[in-house]
Amino acid sequence: MKDLEPILNSIEELQKRNLQMFKAASQAAMISNIIPKEMLNVAIKAEELGQQIKTIVDEDLLQKVFDGFSTLTIDLPLPKIDFLDFDEQRLERIIRHNVSVGWTLTGEMPTDLYLRDEYLKMKHDEIDQIFISFYEQNEYQQLKSLINTLKDGLSERWSEIFDHSLDLYLEGKFKIAIPALISIIEGELSMILGTQSIGTQLMKQFKSKLDDKLKILTIATYSAYYFLDEHLFKSHKFSDSRLPLLNRNWILHGRDDPSAWKKEDALKLLNTLSTLQFIKEVEIT
């Protein structure tokens, strides 16, 4: 098989290139909501051929697969995306409304699910049911996908505590998992930003990254920023009334009332972690 190594290496590089291009198109679609059909077909074909390669031991057959793969070319100019061409105020209203309920946009979540004008007229519990159903339908298919994303993407330091938190969540003991998930969120964000800052300073550094370089990630990134800055990490006096959503300071400083915590609160934290993984994956910094 040594004689085949150059071919295998070439196929691997082509796979990486095609999938990276598809990923770039998908990221652009976070705003345009358009993934070129040809790009999708190329990525699917690359994956299919990659699976075939694993079972091929015959040199002639492998060469045929390679010849077929080498005919796949990427000559698809991505659509020019100018964020200002879109109704920026509309997008911001929907994003802020969704995060006021606790939902951020993940890399796996369809934008047409997240960006719906009708949410603006819906009650919070109605919106909750839409996103909960998204994760629980088809025998929890999307929840399983989210879990896999987190297991693959989270820093190794969180592996054990995340597994324990996940077990507790699945067993219905989600309240114990909530403080741990908040700690993981803060730790992951600090690593993404490359900072030792906490609290207000951490949010300021996050905000400093929200410039033109992030336009392809505007929806996901801003949803995470608004949720963390205006809700989860919001400064709120302990003498004031409890906020509607979970608050990091109140929980980790022992001021919140755990009887108010719900299972969907834990799911929202898992959802937020998935958003951070998407941001980390495309290296916004």
XYZ file of C-alpha atoms in Angstrom:
285
model
C 0.000 0.000 0.000
C 3.014 2.349 0.202
C 2.736 2.990 -3.538
C -0.786 4.248 -2.938
C 0.098 6.728 -0.229
C 0.532 9.693 -2.633
C -2.925 8.990 -4.052
C -4.483 8.674 -0.612
C -2.799 11.890 0.487
C -4.041 13.696 -2.603
C -7.597 12.514 -2.004
C -7.413 13.592 1.622
C -6.268 17.064 0.617
C -9.040 17.353 -1.950
C -11.576 16.303 0.655
C -10.314 18.914 3.081
C -10.402 21.617 0.421
C -13.926 20.826 -0.731
C -15.313 20.547 2.767
C -13.610 23.784 3.793
C -15.207 25.516 0.832
C -18.585 24.104 1.780
C -18.059 25.265 5.326
C -17.269 28.755 4.101
C -20.429 28.765 2.018
C -22.442 27.595 5.011
C -21.026 30.377 7.161
C -21.917 32.929 4.527
C -25.402 31.496 4.538
C -25.767 32.507 8.168
C -26.795 35.849 6.701
C -27.888 35.122 3.147
C -29.604 31.831 4.055
C -28.424 30.546 0.657
C -26.147 27.536 0.198
C -25.314 27.009 -3.500
C -26.725 23.662 -4.569
C -23.532 22.849 -6.487
C -21.440 23.453 -3.378
C -23.654 21.156 -1.344
C -23.379 18.431 -3.996
C -19.580 18.712 -4.060
C -19.352 18.360 -0.292
C -21.670 15.357 -0.297
C -19.690 13.715 -3.109
C -16.448 14.327 -1.258
C -17.818 12.635 1.828
C -19.166 9.665 -0.163
C -15.837 9.121 -1.885
C -14.022 9.449 1.401
C -16.120 6.606 2.801
C -15.401 4.478 -0.270
C -11.655 4.980 0.122
C -11.727 3.294 3.517
C -12.846 0.004 1.978
C -10.631 -0.039 -1.121
C -7.541 -2.258 -1.186
C -7.290 -2.799 -4.953
C -4.877 -0.354 -6.607
C -6.729 -0.200 -9.945
C -10.056 0.437 -8.246
C -8.507 3.061 -6.004
C -7.056 4.816 -9.033
C -10.515 4.902 -10.645
C -11.979 6.497 -7.545
C -9.148 9.002 -7.483
C -9.691 9.812 -11.166
C -13.357 10.426 -10.465
C -12.549 12.569 -7.472
C -10.001 14.637 -9.345
C -12.668 15.713 -11.829
C -14.473 17.548 -9.050
C -13.528 21.181 -9.255
C -14.537 24.186 -7.252
C -15.191 27.142 -9.475
C -18.173 28.569 -7.666
C -17.876 32.213 -6.716
C -19.624 32.710 -3.410
C -22.438 35.268 -3.452
C -21.263 38.753 -2.554
C -22.585 39.409 0.898
C -23.015 42.913 2.133
C -24.594 42.969 5.562
C -25.959 46.443 4.904
C -28.108 45.049 2.091
C -30.259 43.361 4.718
C -32.747 44.832 7.138
C -30.281 45.135 9.980
C -32.828 46.551 12.390
C -35.216 43.673 11.741
C -32.477 41.103 12.337
C -31.422 42.807 15.552
C -35.009 42.929 16.838
C -35.471 39.211 16.270
C -32.072 38.295 17.715
C -32.613 40.414 20.828
C -36.101 38.996 21.275
C -34.874 35.410 20.973
C -32.041 35.927 23.443
C -34.473 37.609 25.836
C -36.033 34.148 26.013
C -32.579 32.541 26.243
C -32.049 31.128 22.737
C -28.914 31.775 20.679
C -28.245 30.601 17.126
C -26.035 27.524 16.812
C -24.098 26.323 13.781
C -26.544 23.439 13.259
C -29.750 25.430 13.722
C -31.476 26.535 10.478
C -31.566 30.307 10.174
C -35.142 30.140 8.926
C -36.062 28.575 12.260
C -34.259 31.258 14.239
C -35.174 34.371 12.238
C -38.950 34.426 12.250
C -40.842 37.688 12.544
C -43.767 35.980 14.263
C -41.613 35.380 17.349
C -41.882 39.099 18.092
C -45.599 38.650 18.823
C -45.302 35.378 20.718
C -45.134 34.743 24.442
C -41.910 33.432 25.890
C -43.268 29.990 26.686
C -44.516 29.644 23.101
C -41.036 30.381 21.752
C -39.562 27.962 24.280
C -41.763 25.185 22.928
C -40.621 25.824 19.358
C -36.937 25.449 20.223
C -37.490 22.607 22.671
C -39.403 20.762 19.947
C -36.505 21.397 17.569
C -34.211 19.465 19.913
C -36.686 16.749 20.901
C -38.346 15.869 17.594
C -37.379 12.752 15.628
C -36.317 10.935 18.785
C -34.103 13.776 20.016
C -32.038 13.809 16.829
C -30.951 17.450 17.149
C -30.195 17.088 20.851
C -27.934 14.145 20.043
C -26.251 16.242 17.366
C -25.745 19.088 19.843
C -24.226 16.695 22.375
C -21.819 15.330 19.763
C -20.832 18.866 18.771
C -19.999 19.706 22.363
C -18.143 16.477 23.046
C -16.010 17.050 19.956
C -15.476 20.779 20.430
C -15.161 21.553 24.121
C -11.716 21.947 25.605
C -10.430 18.715 27.104
C -10.326 20.314 30.535
C -14.149 20.282 30.605
C -14.539 16.676 29.477
C -15.268 15.088 32.845
C -17.447 17.837 34.281
C -19.403 18.106 31.024
C -20.051 14.359 30.958
C -21.279 14.497 34.555
C -23.455 17.529 33.783
C -24.914 15.821 30.755
C -25.694 12.662 32.724
C -27.474 14.743 35.347
C -29.447 16.608 32.691
C -30.566 13.387 31.005
C -31.522 11.909 34.382
C -33.701 14.933 35.148
C -31.284 16.305 37.765
C -30.657 19.373 35.640
C -30.536 21.837 38.544
C -27.221 20.428 39.722
C -25.853 20.743 36.194
C -26.729 24.431 35.733
C -23.859 26.007 37.775
C -21.350 23.689 36.080
C -22.605 24.583 32.601
C -22.314 28.290 33.390
C -18.711 27.760 34.474
C -17.966 25.942 31.220
C -19.552 28.764 29.196
C -17.389 31.364 30.905
C -14.279 29.238 30.558
C -14.876 28.531 26.866
C -15.511 32.208 26.115
C -12.313 33.243 27.888
C -10.349 30.736 25.787
C -12.000 31.896 22.564
C -11.051 35.486 23.352
C -7.646 34.569 24.764
C -8.166 36.542 27.957
C -8.074 36.139 31.717
C -10.721 38.834 32.195
C -14.003 38.156 33.970
C -17.404 39.772 34.213
C -17.749 43.213 32.649
C -14.226 43.203 31.211
C -14.847 39.824 29.593
C -17.952 41.222 27.889
C -16.041 44.309 26.749
C -13.431 42.112 25.085
C -16.169 40.065 23.445
C -17.775 43.249 22.128
C -14.441 44.414 20.706
C -14.507 41.391 18.392
C -17.839 42.386 16.882
C -16.419 44.264 13.921
C -16.479 43.868 10.151
C -14.332 40.739 10.346
C -17.289 38.897 11.841
C -19.988 39.763 9.342
C -20.274 36.185 8.087
C -21.010 35.193 11.672
C -23.087 38.208 12.633
C -26.248 36.393 13.634
C -24.640 33.640 15.711
C -22.009 35.875 17.281
C -24.351 38.701 18.166
C -26.900 36.282 19.571
C -24.219 34.922 21.923
C -22.995 38.398 22.836
C -26.475 39.810 23.541
C -27.476 36.796 25.612
C -24.330 36.806 27.715
C -24.025 40.572 28.118
C -27.691 41.428 28.655
C -28.861 38.348 30.518
C -26.545 35.569 31.731
C -23.636 37.878 32.696
C -25.741 40.964 33.395
C -24.800 42.916 36.510
C -27.841 42.872 38.785
C -27.974 43.949 42.410
C -28.660 41.166 44.865
C -31.163 43.442 46.618
C -33.301 43.653 43.465
C -35.915 41.176 42.285
C -34.846 38.046 40.465
C -34.444 38.355 36.690
C -36.595 36.189 34.370
C -33.571 34.334 32.968
C -30.662 32.648 34.694
C -27.990 35.037 35.904
C -24.398 33.942 36.362
C -23.654 36.237 39.301
C -26.759 35.299 41.222
C -26.203 31.576 40.713
C -22.463 31.306 41.336
C -22.631 33.687 44.326
C -25.489 31.726 45.888
C -28.157 34.429 45.601
C -30.582 32.739 43.217
C -33.498 30.462 44.080
C -32.893 27.002 42.523
C -36.599 26.202 42.764
C -37.079 28.618 39.835
C -34.669 26.728 37.567
C -36.288 24.696 34.794
C -35.076 21.940 32.487
C -35.317 24.269 29.495
C -32.893 26.612 31.294
C -30.268 23.875 31.210
C -31.055 23.185 27.555
C -30.560 26.882 26.772
C -27.113 26.727 28.370
C -26.230 23.690 26.263
C -27.517 25.599 23.230
C -25.324 28.587 24.136
C -22.291 26.320 24.458
C -22.992 25.018 20.965
C -23.065 28.592 19.658
C -19.681 29.230 21.260
C -18.322 26.080 19.611
C -19.420 27.395 16.232
C -17.692 30.694 16.923
C -14.553 28.918 18.132
C -14.565 26.531 15.192
C -14.285 29.305 12.636
C -11.680 31.171 14.673
C -13.229 34.620 14.997
C -10.185 35.930 16.814
